[in-house]
mmCIF file of C-alpha atoms in Angstrom:
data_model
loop_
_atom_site.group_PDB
_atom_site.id
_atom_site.type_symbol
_atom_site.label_atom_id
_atom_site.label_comp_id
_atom_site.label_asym_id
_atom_site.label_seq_id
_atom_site.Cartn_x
_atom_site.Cartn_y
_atom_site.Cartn_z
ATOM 1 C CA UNK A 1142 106.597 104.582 97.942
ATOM 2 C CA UNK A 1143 109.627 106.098 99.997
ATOM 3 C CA UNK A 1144 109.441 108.317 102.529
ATOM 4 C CA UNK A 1145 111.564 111.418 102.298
ATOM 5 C CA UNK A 1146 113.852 112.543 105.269
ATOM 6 C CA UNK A 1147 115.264 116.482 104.830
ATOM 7 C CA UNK A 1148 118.582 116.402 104.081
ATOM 8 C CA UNK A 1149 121.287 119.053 104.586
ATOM 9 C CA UNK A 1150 124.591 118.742 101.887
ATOM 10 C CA UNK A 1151 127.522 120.854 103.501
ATOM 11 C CA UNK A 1152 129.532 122.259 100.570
ATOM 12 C CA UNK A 1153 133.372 124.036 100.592
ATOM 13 C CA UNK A 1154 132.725 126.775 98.554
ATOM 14 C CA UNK A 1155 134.660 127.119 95.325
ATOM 15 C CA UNK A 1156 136.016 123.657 95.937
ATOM 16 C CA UNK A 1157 137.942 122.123 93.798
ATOM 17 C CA UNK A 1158 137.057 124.901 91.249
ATOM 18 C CA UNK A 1159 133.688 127.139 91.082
ATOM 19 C CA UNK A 1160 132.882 125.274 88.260
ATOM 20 C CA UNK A 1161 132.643 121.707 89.804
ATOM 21 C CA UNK A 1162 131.752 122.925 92.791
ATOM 22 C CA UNK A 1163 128.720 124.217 91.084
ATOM 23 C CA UNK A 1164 128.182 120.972 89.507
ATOM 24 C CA UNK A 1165 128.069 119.202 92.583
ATOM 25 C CA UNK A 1166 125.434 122.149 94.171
ATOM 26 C CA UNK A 1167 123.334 120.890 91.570
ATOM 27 C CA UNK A 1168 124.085 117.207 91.901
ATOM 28 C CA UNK A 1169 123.395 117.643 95.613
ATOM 29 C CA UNK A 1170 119.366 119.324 94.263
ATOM 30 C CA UNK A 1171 118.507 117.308 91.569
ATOM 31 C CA UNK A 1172 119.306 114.283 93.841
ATOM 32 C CA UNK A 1173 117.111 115.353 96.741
ATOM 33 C CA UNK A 1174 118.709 118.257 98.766
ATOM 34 C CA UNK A 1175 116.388 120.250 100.751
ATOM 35 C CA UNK A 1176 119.113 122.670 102.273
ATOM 36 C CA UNK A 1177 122.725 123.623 101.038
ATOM 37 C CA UNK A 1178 125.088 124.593 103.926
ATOM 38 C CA UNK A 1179 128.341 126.615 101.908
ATOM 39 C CA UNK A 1180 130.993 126.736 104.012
ATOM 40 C CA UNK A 1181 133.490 129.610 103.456
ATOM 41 C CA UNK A 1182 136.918 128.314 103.361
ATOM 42 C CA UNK A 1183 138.636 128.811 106.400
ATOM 43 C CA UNK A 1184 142.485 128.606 107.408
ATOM 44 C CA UNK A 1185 142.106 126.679 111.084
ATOM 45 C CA UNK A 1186 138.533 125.196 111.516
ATOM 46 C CA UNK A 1187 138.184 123.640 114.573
ATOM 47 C CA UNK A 1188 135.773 120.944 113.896
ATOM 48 C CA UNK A 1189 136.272 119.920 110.312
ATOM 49 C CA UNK A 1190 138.192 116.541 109.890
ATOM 50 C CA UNK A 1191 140.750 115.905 106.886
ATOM 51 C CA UNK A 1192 138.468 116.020 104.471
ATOM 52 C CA UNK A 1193 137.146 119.548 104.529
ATOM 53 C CA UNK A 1194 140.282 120.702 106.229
ATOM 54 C CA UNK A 1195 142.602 119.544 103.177
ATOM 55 C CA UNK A 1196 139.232 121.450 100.678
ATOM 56 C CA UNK A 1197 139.609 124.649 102.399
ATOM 57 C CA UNK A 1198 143.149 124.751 102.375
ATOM 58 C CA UNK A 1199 143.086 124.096 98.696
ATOM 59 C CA UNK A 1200 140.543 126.511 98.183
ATOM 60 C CA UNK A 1201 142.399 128.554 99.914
ATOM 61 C CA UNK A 1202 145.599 128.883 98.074
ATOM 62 C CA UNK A 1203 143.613 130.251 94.805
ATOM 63 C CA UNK A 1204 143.682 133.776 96.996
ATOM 64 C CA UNK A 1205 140.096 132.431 97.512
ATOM 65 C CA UNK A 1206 138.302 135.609 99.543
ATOM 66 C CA UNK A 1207 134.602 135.240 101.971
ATOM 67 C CA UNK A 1208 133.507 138.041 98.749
ATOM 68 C CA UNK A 1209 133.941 135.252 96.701
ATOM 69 C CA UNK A 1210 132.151 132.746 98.540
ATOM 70 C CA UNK A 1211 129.159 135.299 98.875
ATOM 71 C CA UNK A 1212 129.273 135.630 95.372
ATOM 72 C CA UNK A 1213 129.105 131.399 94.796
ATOM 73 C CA UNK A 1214 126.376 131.754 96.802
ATOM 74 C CA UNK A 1215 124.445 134.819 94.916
ATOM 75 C CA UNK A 1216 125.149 132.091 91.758
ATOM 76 C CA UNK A 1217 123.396 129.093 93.521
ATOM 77 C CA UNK A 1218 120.518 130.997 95.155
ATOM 78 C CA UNK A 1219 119.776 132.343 91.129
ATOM 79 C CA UNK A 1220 119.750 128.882 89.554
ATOM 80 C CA UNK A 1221 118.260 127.337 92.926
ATOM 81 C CA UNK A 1222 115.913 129.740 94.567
ATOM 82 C CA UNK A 1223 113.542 127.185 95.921
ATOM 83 C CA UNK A 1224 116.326 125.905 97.631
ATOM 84 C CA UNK A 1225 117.265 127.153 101.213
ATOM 85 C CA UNK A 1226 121.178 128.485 101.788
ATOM 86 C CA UNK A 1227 122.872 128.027 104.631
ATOM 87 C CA UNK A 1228 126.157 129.749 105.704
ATOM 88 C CA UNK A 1229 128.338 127.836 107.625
ATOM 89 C CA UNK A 1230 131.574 129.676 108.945
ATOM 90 C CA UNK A 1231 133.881 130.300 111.862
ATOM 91 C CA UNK A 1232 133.042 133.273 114.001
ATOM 92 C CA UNK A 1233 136.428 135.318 113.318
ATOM 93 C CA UNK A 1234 135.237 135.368 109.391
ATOM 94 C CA UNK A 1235 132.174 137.060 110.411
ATOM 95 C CA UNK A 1236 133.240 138.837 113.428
ATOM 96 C CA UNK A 1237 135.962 140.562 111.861
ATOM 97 C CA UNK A 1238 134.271 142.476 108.524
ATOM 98 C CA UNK A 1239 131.441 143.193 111.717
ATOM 99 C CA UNK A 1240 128.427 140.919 112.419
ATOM 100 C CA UNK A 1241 125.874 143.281 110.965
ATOM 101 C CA UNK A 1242 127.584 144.244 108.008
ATOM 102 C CA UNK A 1243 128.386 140.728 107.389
ATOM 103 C CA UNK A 1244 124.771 139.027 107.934
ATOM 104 C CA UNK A 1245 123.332 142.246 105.984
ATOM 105 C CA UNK A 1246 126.059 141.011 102.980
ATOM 106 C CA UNK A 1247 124.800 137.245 103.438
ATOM 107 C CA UNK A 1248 121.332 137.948 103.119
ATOM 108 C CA UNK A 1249 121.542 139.952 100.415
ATOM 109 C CA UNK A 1250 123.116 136.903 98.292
ATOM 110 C CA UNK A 1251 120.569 134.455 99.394
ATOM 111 C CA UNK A 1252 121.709 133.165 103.140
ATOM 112 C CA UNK A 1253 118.556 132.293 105.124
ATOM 113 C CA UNK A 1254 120.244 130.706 107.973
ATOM 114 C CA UNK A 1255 123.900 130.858 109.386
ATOM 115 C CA UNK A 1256 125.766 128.172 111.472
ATOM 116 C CA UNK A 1257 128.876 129.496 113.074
ATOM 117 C CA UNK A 1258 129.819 126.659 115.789
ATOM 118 C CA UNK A 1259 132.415 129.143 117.471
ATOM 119 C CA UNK A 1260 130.247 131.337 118.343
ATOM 120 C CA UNK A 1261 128.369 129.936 121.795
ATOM 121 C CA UNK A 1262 124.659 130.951 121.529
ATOM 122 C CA UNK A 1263 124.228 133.215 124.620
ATOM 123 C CA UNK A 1264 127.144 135.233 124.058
ATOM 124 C CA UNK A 1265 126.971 135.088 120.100
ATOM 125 C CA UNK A 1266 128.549 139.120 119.513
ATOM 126 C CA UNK A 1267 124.447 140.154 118.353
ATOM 127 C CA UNK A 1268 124.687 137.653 115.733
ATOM 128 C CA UNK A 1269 120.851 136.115 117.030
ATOM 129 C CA UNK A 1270 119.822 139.609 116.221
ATOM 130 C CA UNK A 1271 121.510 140.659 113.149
ATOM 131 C CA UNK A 1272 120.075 137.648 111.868
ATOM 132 C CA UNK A 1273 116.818 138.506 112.740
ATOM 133 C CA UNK A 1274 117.078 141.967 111.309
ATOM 134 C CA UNK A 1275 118.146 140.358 107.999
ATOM 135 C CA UNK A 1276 115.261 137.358 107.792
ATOM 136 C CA UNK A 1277 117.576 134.924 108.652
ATOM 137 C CA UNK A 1278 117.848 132.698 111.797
ATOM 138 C CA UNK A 1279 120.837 131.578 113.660
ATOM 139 C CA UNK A 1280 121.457 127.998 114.338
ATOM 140 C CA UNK A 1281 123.495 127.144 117.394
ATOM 141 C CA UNK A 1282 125.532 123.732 117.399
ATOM 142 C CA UNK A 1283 124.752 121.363 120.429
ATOM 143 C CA UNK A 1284 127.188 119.071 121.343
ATOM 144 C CA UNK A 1285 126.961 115.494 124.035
ATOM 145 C CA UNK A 1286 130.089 117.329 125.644
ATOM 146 C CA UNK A 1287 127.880 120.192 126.967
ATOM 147 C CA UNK A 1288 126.398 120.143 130.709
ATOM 148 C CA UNK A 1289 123.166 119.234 131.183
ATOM 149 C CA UNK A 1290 122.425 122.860 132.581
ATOM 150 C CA UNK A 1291 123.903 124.193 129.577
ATOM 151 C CA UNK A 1292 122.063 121.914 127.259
ATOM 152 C CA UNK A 1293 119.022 122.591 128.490
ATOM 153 C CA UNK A 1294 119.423 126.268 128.378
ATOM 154 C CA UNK A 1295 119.991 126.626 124.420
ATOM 155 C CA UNK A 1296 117.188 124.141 124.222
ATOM 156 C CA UNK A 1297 114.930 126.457 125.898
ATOM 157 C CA UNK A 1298 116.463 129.493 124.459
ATOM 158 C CA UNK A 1299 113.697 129.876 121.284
ATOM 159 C CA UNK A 1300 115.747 129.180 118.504
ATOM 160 C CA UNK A 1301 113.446 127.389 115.660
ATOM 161 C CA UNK A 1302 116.321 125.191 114.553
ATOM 162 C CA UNK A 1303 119.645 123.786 116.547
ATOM 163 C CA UNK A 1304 122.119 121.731 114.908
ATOM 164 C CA UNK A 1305 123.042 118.987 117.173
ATOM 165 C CA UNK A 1306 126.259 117.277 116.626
ATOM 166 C CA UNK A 1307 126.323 113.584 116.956
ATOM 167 C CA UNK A 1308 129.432 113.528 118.758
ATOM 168 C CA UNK A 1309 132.209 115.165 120.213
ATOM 169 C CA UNK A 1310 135.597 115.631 117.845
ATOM 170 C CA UNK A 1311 135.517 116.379 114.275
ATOM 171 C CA UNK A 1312 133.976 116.050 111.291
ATOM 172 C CA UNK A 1313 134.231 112.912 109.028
ATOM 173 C CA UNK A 1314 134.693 109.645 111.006
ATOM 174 C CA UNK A 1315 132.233 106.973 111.384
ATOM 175 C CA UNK A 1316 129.189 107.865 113.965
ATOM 176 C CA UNK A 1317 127.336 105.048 115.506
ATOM 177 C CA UNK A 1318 123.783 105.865 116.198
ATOM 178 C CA UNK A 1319 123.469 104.439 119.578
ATOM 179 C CA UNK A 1320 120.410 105.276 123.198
ATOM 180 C CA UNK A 1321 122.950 107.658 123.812
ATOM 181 C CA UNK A 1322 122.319 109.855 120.351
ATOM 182 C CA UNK A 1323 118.832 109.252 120.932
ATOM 183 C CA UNK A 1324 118.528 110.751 124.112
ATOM 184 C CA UNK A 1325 121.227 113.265 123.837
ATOM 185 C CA UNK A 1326 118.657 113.907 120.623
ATOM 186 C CA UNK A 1327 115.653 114.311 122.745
ATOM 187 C CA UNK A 1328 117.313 116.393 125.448
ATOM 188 C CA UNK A 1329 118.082 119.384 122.622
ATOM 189 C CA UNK A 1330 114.060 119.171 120.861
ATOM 190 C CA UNK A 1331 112.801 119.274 124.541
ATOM 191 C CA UNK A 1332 112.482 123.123 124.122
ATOM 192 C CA UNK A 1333 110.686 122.659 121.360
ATOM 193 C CA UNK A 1334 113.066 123.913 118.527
ATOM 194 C CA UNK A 1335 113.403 121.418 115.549
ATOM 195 C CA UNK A 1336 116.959 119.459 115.059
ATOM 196 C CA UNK A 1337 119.343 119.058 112.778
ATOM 197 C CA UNK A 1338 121.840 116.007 113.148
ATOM 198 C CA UNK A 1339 125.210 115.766 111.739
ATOM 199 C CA UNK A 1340 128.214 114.560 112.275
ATOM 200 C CA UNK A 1341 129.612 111.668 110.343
ATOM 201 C CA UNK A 1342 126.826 111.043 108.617
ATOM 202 C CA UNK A 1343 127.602 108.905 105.280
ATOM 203 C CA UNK A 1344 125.155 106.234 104.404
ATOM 204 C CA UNK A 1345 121.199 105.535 104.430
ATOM 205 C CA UNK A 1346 120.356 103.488 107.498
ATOM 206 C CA UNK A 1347 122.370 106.349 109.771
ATOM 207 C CA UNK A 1348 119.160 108.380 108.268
ATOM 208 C CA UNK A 1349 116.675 105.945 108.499
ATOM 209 C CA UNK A 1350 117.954 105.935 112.475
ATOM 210 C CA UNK A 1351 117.474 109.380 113.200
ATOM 211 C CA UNK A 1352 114.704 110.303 110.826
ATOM 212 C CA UNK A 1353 112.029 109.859 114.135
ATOM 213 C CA UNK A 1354 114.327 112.080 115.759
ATOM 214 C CA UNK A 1355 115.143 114.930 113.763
ATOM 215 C CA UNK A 1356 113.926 117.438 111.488
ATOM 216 C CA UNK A 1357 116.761 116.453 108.789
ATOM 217 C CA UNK A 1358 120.172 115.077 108.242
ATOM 218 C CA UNK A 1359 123.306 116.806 107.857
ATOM 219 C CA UNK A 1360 126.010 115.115 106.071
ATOM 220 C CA UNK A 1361 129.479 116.879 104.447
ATOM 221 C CA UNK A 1362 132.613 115.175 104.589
ATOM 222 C CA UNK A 1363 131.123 112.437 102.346
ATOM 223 C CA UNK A 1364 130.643 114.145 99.490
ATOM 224 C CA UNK A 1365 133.716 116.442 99.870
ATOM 225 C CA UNK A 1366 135.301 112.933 99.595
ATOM 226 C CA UNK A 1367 133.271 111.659 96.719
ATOM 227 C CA UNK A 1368 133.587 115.181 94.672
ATOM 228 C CA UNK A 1369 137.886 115.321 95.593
ATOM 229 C CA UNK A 1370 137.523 111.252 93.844
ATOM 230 C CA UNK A 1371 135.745 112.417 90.690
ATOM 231 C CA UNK A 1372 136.995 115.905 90.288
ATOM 232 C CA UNK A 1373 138.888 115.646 86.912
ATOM 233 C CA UNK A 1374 135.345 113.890 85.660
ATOM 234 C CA UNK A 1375 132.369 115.987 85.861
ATOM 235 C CA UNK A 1376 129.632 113.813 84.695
ATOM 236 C CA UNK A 1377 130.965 110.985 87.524
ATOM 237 C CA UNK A 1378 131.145 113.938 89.966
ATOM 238 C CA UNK A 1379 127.338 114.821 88.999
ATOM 239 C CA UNK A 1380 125.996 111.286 89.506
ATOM 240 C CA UNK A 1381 128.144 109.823 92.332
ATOM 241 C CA UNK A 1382 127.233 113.046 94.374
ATOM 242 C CA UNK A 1383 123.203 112.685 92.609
ATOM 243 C CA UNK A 1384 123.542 108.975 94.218
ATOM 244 C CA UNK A 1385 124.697 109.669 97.490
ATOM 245 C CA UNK A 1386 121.888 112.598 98.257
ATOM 246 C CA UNK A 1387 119.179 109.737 96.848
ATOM 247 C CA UNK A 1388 120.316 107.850 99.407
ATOM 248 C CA UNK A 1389 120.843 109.752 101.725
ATOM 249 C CA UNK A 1390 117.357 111.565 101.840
ATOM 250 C CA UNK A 1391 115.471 108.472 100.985
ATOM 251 C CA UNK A 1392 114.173 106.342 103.644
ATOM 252 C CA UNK A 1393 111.795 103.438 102.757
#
């Protein structure tokens, strides 16, 4: 029998269409997708590589508006409601509409949790707390670039979940899962909040390596790349993304 590891899909909303970026949502659940993290297209993310970049910037040109992602994600927290959402966006997107009204907006269409990597975790504009008021949490991004002070201070900080990035850079190339991960991996769960890992995630052993040391896997630019292959045939899009997930989230 396998052993399951929880795995996080990161999505572009509406991307290429809302259609077959639907498709893939449910590709991403029926092949073993725990979380879905919808990212609202945004114009200059700072740690997306090509992948998502070129996605958003697609999405983008459609006059593509954050109502519009709130609305893809109403859609997939209807058909999936056992399924946890995730926002993922950049802090000038949320900041902008105001962080209350915004996280009151998100919850409302089925957000339980929002990652917003610009926005550092002890000066976050109230966004801790207007998650809170909205029964959602905030998860900060750790990164190997950060001070050890620093490091230990969001890991100490009471946040159930942090997302620790495997890496410094962007999103998308190859991540070696070396000691170093490990105990950069250790250092942000010795506060006792549980970890997400991401960053260049793509294939099953990078999961099998970190499944001791985190509560689940992240991986995005992989299937961005797998749906922008198969996105003029839907039923290869469904099972190439159904495929990758399997793998993905199953250990032996």
């Amino acid at each position: 029998m396998k052993k399951k590891i929880k795995l996080m899909s990161h999505l572009v909303a509406g991307y290429p269409t809302e259609d077959k970026a639907f498709t893939a949502a449910k590709a991403l659940v029926d092949g073993g997708a725990d979380i879905l993290e919808i990212q609202l297209p945004f114009s200059d993310p700072s740690a997306d590589g090509p992948a998502i970049q070129s996605a958003c910037t697609q999405v983008l040109k459609r006059g593509y508006k954050t109502k519009d992602g709130l609305s893809f994600i109403t859609k997939l927290h209807e058909a999936f409601p056992n399924v946890k959402i995730y926002l993922m966006s950049y802090a000038s997107l949320v900041y902008t509409p105001g962080i209350k009204d915004f996280c009151k907006k998100a919850s409302e269409a089925g957000v339980s949790g929002m990652i917003i990597p610009d926005l550092p975790f002890d000066f976050d504009e109230g966004l801790t707390e207007a998650c809170i008021q909205n029964n959602m949490i905030n998860i900060p991004v750790a990164a190997p670039s950060m001070s050890e002070q620093r490091l230990q201070k969001m890991a100490n900080a009471g946040f159930p979940y942090i997302y620790a990035a495997l890496r410094t850079g962007i999103t998308g190339t190859a991540t070696f899962i070396d000691n170093n991960t490990l105990e950069f991996l250790q250092k942000v769960s010795s506060g006792g909040s549980k970890i997400y890992g991401g960053f260049g995630i793509s294939n099953g052993e990078q999961s099998k390596a970190l499944c001791d040391y985190v509560d689940g896997v992240v991986a995005g630019s992989v299937f961005v790349r797998i749906i922008t292959e198969y996105q003029n045939d839907d039923s290869a899009l469904y099972q190439k993304v159904k495929e990758k997930a399997q793998e993905l989230c199953e250990i032996k």
